[in-house]
Coordinates of C-alpha atoms and ligand atoms in Angstrom, one line a residue:
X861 CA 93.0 -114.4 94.6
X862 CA 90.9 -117.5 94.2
X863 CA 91.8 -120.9 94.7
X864 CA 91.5 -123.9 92.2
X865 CA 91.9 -127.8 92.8
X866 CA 91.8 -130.2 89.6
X867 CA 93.1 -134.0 90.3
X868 CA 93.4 -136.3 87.6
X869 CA 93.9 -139.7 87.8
X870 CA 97.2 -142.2 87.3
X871 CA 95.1 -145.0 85.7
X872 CA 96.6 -144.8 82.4
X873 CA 98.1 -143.0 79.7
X874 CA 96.3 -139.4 79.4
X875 CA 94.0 -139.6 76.4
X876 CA 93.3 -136.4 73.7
X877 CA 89.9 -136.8 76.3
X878 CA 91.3 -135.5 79.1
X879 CA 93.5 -133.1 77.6
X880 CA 90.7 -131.0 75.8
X881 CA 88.1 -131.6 78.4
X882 CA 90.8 -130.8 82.0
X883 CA 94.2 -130.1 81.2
X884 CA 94.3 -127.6 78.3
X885 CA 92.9 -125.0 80.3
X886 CA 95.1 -125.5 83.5
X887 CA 98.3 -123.3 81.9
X888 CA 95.9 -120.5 81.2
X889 CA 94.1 -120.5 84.8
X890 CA 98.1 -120.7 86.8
X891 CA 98.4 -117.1 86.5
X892 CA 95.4 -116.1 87.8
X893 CA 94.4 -118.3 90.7
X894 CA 96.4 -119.8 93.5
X895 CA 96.2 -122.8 91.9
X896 CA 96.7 -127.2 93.0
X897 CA 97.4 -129.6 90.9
X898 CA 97.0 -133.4 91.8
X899 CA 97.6 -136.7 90.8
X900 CA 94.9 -138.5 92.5
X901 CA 96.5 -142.1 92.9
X902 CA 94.3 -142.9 95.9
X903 CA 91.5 -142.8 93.5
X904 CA 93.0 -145.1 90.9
X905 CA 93.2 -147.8 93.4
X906 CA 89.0 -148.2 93.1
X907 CA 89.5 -150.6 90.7
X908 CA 92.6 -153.1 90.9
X909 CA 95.6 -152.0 89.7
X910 CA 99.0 -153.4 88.6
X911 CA 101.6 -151.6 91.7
X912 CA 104.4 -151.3 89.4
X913 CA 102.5 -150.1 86.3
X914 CA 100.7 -147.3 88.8
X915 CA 104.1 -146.0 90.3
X916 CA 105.3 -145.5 86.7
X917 CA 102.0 -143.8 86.0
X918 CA 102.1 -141.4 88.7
X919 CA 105.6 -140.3 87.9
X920 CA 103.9 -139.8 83.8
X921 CA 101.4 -138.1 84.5
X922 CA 103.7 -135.3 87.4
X923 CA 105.9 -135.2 83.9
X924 CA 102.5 -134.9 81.8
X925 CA 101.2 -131.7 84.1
X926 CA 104.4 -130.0 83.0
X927 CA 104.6 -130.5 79.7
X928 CA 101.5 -129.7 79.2
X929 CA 102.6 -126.1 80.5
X930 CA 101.9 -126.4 83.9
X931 CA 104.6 -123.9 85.7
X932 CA 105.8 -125.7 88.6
X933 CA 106.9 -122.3 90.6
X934 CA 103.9 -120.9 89.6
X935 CA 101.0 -124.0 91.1
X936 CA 101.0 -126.9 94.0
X937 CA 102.0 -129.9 92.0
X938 CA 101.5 -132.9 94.3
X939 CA 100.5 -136.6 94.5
X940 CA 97.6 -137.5 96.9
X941 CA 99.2 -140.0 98.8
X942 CA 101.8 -137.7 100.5
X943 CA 99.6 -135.5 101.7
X944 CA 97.7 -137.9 104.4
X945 CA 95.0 -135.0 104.9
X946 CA 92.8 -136.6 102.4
X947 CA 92.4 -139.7 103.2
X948 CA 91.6 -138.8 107.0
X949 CA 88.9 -136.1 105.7
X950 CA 87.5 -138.2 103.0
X951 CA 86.4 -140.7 106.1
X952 CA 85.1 -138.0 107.7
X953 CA 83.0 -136.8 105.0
X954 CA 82.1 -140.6 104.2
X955 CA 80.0 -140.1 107.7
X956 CA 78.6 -136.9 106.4
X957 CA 77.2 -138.1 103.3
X958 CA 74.6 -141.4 102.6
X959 CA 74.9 -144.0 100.6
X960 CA 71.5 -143.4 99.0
X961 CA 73.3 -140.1 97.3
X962 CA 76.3 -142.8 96.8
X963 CA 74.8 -145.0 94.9
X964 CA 73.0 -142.6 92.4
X965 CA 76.3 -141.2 91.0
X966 CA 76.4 -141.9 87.5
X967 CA 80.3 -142.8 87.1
X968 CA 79.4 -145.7 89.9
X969 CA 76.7 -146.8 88.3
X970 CA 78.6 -146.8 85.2
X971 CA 82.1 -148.4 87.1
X972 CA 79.8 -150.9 88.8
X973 CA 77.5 -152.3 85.9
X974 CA 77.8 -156.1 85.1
X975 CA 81.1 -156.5 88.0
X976 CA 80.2 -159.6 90.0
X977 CA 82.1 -157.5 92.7
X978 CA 83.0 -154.1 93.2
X979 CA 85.3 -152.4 95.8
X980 CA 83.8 -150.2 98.7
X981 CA 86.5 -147.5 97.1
X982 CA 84.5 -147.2 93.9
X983 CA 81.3 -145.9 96.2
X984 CA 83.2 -144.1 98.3
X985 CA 84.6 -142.2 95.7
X986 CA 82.9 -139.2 95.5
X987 CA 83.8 -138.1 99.3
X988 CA 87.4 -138.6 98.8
X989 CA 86.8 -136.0 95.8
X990 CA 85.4 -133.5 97.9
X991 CA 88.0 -133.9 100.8
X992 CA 90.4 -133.5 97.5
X993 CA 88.7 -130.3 96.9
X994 CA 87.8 -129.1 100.0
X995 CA 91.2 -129.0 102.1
X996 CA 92.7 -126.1 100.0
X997 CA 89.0 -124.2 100.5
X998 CA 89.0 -124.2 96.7
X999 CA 86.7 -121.6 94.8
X1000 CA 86.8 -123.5 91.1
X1001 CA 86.7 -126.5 90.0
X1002 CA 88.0 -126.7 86.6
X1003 CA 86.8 -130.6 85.2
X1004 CA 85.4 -132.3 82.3
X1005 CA 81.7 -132.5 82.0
X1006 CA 81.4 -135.9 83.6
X1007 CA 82.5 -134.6 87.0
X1008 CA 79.9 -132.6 87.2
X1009 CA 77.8 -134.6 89.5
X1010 CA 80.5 -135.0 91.5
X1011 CA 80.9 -131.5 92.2
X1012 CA 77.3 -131.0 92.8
X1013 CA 78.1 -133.7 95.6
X1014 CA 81.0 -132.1 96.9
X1015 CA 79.0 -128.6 97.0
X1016 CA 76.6 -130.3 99.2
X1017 CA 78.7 -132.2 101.6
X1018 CA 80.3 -129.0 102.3
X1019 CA 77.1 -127.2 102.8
X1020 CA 75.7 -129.7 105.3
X1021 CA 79.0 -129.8 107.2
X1022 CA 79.0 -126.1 107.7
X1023 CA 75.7 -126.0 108.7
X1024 CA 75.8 -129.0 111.1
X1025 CA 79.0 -128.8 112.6
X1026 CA 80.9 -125.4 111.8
X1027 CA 81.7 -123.0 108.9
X1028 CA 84.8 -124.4 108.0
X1029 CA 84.1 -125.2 104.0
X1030 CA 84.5 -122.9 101.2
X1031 CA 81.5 -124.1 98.9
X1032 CA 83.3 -124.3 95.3
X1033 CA 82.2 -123.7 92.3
X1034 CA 82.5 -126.0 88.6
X1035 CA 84.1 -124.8 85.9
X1036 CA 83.5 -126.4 82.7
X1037 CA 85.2 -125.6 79.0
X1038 CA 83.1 -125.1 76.4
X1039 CA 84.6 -127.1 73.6
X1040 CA 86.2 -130.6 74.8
X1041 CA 84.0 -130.7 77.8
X1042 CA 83.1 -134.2 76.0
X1043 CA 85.2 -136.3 73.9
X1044 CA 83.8 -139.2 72.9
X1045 CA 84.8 -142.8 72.0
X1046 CA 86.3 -143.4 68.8
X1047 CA 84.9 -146.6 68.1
X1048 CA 81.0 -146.2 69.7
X1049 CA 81.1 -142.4 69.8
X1050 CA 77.6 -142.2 72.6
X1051 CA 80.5 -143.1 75.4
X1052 CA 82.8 -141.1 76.7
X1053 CA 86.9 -141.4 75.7
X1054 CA 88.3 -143.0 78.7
X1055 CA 92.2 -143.7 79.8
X1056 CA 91.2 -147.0 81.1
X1057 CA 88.9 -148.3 78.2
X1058 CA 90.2 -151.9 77.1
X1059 CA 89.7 -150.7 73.0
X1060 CA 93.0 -149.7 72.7
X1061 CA 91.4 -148.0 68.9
X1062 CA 89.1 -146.0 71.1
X1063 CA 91.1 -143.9 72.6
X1064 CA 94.1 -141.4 71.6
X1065 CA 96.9 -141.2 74.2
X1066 CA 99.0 -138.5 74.2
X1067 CA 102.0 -140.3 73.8
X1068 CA 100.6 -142.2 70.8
X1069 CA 102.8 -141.5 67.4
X1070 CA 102.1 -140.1 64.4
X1071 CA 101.2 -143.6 62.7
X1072 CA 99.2 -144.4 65.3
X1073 CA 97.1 -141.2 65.5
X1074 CA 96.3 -141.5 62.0
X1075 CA 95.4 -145.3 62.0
X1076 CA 93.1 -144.7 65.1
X1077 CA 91.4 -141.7 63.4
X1078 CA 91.1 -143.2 59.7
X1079 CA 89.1 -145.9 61.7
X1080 CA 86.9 -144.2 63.6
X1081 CA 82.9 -144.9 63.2
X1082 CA 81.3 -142.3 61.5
X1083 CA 77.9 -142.6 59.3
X1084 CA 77.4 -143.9 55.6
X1085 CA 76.0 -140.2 54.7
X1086 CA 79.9 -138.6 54.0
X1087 CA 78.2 -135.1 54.7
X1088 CA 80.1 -133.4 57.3
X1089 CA 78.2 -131.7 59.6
X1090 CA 77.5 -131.4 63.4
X1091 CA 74.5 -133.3 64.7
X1092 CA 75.3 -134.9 67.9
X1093 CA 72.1 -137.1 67.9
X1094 CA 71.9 -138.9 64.5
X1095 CA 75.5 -138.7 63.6
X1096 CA 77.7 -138.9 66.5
X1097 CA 81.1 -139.8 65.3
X1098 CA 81.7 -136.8 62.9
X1099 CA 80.7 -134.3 65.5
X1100 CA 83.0 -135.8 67.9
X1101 CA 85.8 -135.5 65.5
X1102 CA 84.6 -131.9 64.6
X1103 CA 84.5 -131.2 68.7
X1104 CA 88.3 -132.8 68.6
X1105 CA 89.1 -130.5 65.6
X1106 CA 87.8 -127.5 67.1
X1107 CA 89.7 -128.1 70.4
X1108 CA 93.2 -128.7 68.8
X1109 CA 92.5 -125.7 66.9
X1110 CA 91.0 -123.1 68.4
X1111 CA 88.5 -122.7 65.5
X1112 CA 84.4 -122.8 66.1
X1113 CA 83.0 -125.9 64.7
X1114 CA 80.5 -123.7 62.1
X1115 CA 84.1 -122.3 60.6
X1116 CA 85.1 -126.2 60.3
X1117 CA 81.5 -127.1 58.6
X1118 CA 82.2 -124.1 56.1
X1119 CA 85.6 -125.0 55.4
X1120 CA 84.9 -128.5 55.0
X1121 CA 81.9 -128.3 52.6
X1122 CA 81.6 -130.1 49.9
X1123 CA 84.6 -132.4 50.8
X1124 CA 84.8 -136.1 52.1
X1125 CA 85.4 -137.9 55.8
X1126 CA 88.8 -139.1 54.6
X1127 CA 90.0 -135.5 53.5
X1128 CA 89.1 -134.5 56.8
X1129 CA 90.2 -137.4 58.8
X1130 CA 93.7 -136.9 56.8
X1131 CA 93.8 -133.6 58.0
X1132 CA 92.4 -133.8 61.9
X1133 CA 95.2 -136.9 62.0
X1134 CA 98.1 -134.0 60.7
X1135 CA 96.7 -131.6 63.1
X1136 CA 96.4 -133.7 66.4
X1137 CA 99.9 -135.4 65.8
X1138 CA 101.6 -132.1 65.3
X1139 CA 99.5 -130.5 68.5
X1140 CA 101.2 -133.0 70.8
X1141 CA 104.3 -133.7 69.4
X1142 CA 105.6 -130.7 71.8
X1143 CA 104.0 -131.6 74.8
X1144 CA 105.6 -135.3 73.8
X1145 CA 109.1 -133.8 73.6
X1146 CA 109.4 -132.1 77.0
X1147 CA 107.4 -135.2 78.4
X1148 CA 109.9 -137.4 77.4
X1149 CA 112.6 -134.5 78.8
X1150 CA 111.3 -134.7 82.1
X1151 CA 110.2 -138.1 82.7
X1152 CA 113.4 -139.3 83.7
X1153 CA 115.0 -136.3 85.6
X1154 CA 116.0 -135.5 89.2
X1155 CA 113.8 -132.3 88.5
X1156 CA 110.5 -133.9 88.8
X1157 CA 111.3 -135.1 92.2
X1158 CA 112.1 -131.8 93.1
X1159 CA 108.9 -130.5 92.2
X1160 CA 106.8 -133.1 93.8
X1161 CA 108.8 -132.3 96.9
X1162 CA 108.4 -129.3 97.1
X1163 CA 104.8 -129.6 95.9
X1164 CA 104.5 -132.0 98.8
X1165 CA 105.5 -130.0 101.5
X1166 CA 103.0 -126.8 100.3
X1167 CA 100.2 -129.1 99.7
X1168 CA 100.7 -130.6 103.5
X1169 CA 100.9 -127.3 105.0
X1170 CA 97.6 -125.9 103.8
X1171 CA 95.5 -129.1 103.8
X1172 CA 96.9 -130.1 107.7
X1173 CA 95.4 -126.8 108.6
X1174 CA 91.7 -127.2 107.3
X1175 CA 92.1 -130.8 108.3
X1176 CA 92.6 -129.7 112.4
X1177 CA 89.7 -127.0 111.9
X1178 CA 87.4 -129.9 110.4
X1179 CA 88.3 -132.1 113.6
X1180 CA 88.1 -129.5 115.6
X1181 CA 84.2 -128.9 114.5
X1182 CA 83.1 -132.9 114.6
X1183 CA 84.6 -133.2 118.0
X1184 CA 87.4 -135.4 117.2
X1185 CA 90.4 -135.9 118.6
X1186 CA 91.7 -133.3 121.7
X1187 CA 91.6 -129.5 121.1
X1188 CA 95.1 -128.1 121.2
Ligands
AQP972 N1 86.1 -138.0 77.5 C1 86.4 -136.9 78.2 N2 86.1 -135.6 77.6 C2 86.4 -134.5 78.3 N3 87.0 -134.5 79.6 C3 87.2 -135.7 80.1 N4 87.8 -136.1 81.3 C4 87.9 -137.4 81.4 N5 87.4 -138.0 80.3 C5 87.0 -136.9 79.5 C6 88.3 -135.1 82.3 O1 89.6 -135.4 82.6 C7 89.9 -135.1 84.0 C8 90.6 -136.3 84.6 O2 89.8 -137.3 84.9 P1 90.1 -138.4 85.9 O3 91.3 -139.1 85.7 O4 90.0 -137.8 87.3 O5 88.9 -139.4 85.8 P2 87.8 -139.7 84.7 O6 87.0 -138.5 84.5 O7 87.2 -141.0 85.1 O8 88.8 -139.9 83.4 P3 88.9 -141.2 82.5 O9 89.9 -140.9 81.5 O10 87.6 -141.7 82.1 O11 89.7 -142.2 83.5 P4 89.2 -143.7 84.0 O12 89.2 -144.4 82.7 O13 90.3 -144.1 84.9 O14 87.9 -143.5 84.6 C9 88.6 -134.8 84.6 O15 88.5 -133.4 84.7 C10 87.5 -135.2 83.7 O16 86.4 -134.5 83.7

């Protein structure tokens, strides 16, 4: 069987984004790969964050993978942190790959733009992903569009330290969903939803309520010409609310179009609001179930100890190939 890796990070609530774009697919992948799971909390720390707010966010989003209907006996559920593999291959990796290659990721560029000061974390990003990803000699990839530069760097960090040191990497491959691989902004609808944007109107969290759904939705830009149709270019909004439709739905976006013809954005809004709120009112419920329960620690345990075993292994072989450390 092949292996998959997808990491997500604790930097705030989960939004419908990464849901439609990551997660969604995850429950539907467990039963056919050998599959890892991780909350990437090393990452989060890139840009500052509040220590008690991020412990509470790494324990959400453990309980978030599961409700979402990630089997826990089933996948590796596990927090970065505890597995000390990653950090010690990202390093290495950091003296595999240049800054030049660095500096033209998109996501820093983006991360870095207008700071008067930005960490050494948020550049160095890229080859703690691919240790992430590489430990567990992962085939797949399953990510949001957005990552995919990423993964194109992790492909090649692997494939120049096979060929300059040893073959120890398995070169992965992305995986990418076709609807959801890009949800957009609610209120400027050409940038991406993210968990950390500041517009709290911007962005739907999955724990958001009913009211709140529907308030965030009735308010999202759109366009003056009340035709509903899907034209990512000149109107931006309704497709992104068709792409959100279609992905809490399972319908194409055409058999949206036809069924909405002839009606009006607030019909529709209405309805996408209904449809949304009652999607995640389930995952909500046995969220809320396991948040607080002994369970969840038993997982991540467990998860822990799995996650150790296989990454410590492809961590010595690594070593082993740069020359570090003595052989034994
Ligand atoms: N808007 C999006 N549409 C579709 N997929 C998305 N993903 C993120 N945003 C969207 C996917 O979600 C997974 C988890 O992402 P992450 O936490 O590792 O980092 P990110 O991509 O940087 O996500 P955010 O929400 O934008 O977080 P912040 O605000 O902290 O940077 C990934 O698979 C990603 O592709």
């Amino acid at each position: 069987t092949q292996t998959i890796f997808s990491g997500i990070q604790p930097s705030g609530t989960l939004t419908i984004g990464n849901y439609l774009g990551a997660m969604k697919q995850f429950p539907e992948l467990q039963d056919e790969y050998n599959s890892y799971f991780c909350i990437v909390d090393h990452h989060a720390i890139t840009v500052p964050q509040d220590r008690l707010k991020l412990r509470e966010r790494t324990r959400s989003l453990a309980a978030m993978y599961i409700a979402c209907g990630i089997d826990p006996n089933k996948v590796t559920l596990f927090i970065q942190s505890e597995v000390p593999a990653h950090t010690e291959l990202a390093w290495m990796l950091q003296c595999v790959a240049s800054v030049g290659e660095l500096e033209r990721m998109t996501q820093f560029k983006d991360k870095s733009e207008g700071q008067e000061s930005v960490t050494a974390g948020l550049l160095t990003y890229p080859p703690l992903m691919a240790a992430d990803i590489l430990l567990y000699q992962t085939d797949i990839v399953p990510v949001g569009d957005d990552q995919k530069q990423h993964i194109e760097l992790t492909r090649n960090l692997a494939e120049r330290f096979n060929n300059r040191y040893n073959d120890i990497f398995n070169v992965p491959d992305i995986k990418i969903q076709e609807v959801g691989a890009r949800i957009m902004s609610l209120q400027n609808p050409t940038k991406k939803m993210s968990k950390s944007d500041d517009n709290q109107k911007a962005t739907i969290y999955l724990l958001d309520d009913p009211k709140r759904i529907e308030k965030k939705i009735k308010s999202a830009v759109t366009d003056s010409e009340g035709i509903i149709e899907f034209d990512k270019d000149n109107k931006p909004g309704i497709s992104n609310l068709l792409n959100i439709y279609a992905g809490f739905t399972n319908k194409s976006v055409d058999q949206i179009v036809a069924e909405y013809e002839g009606k009006g954005y607030g019909d529709f809004k209405t309805d996408l609001a209904e449809i949304v709120s009652n999607y995640i009112s389930d995952i909500q419920q046995r969220y809320h179930e396991l948040y607080e329960s002994e369970e969840l620690d038993d997982i991540l345990d467990q998860g822990q100890e799995k996650a150790n075993k296989v990454a410590s292994k492809t961590l010595k072989k690594a070593k082993k190939a740069m020359g570090i450390g003595r052989v034994h």
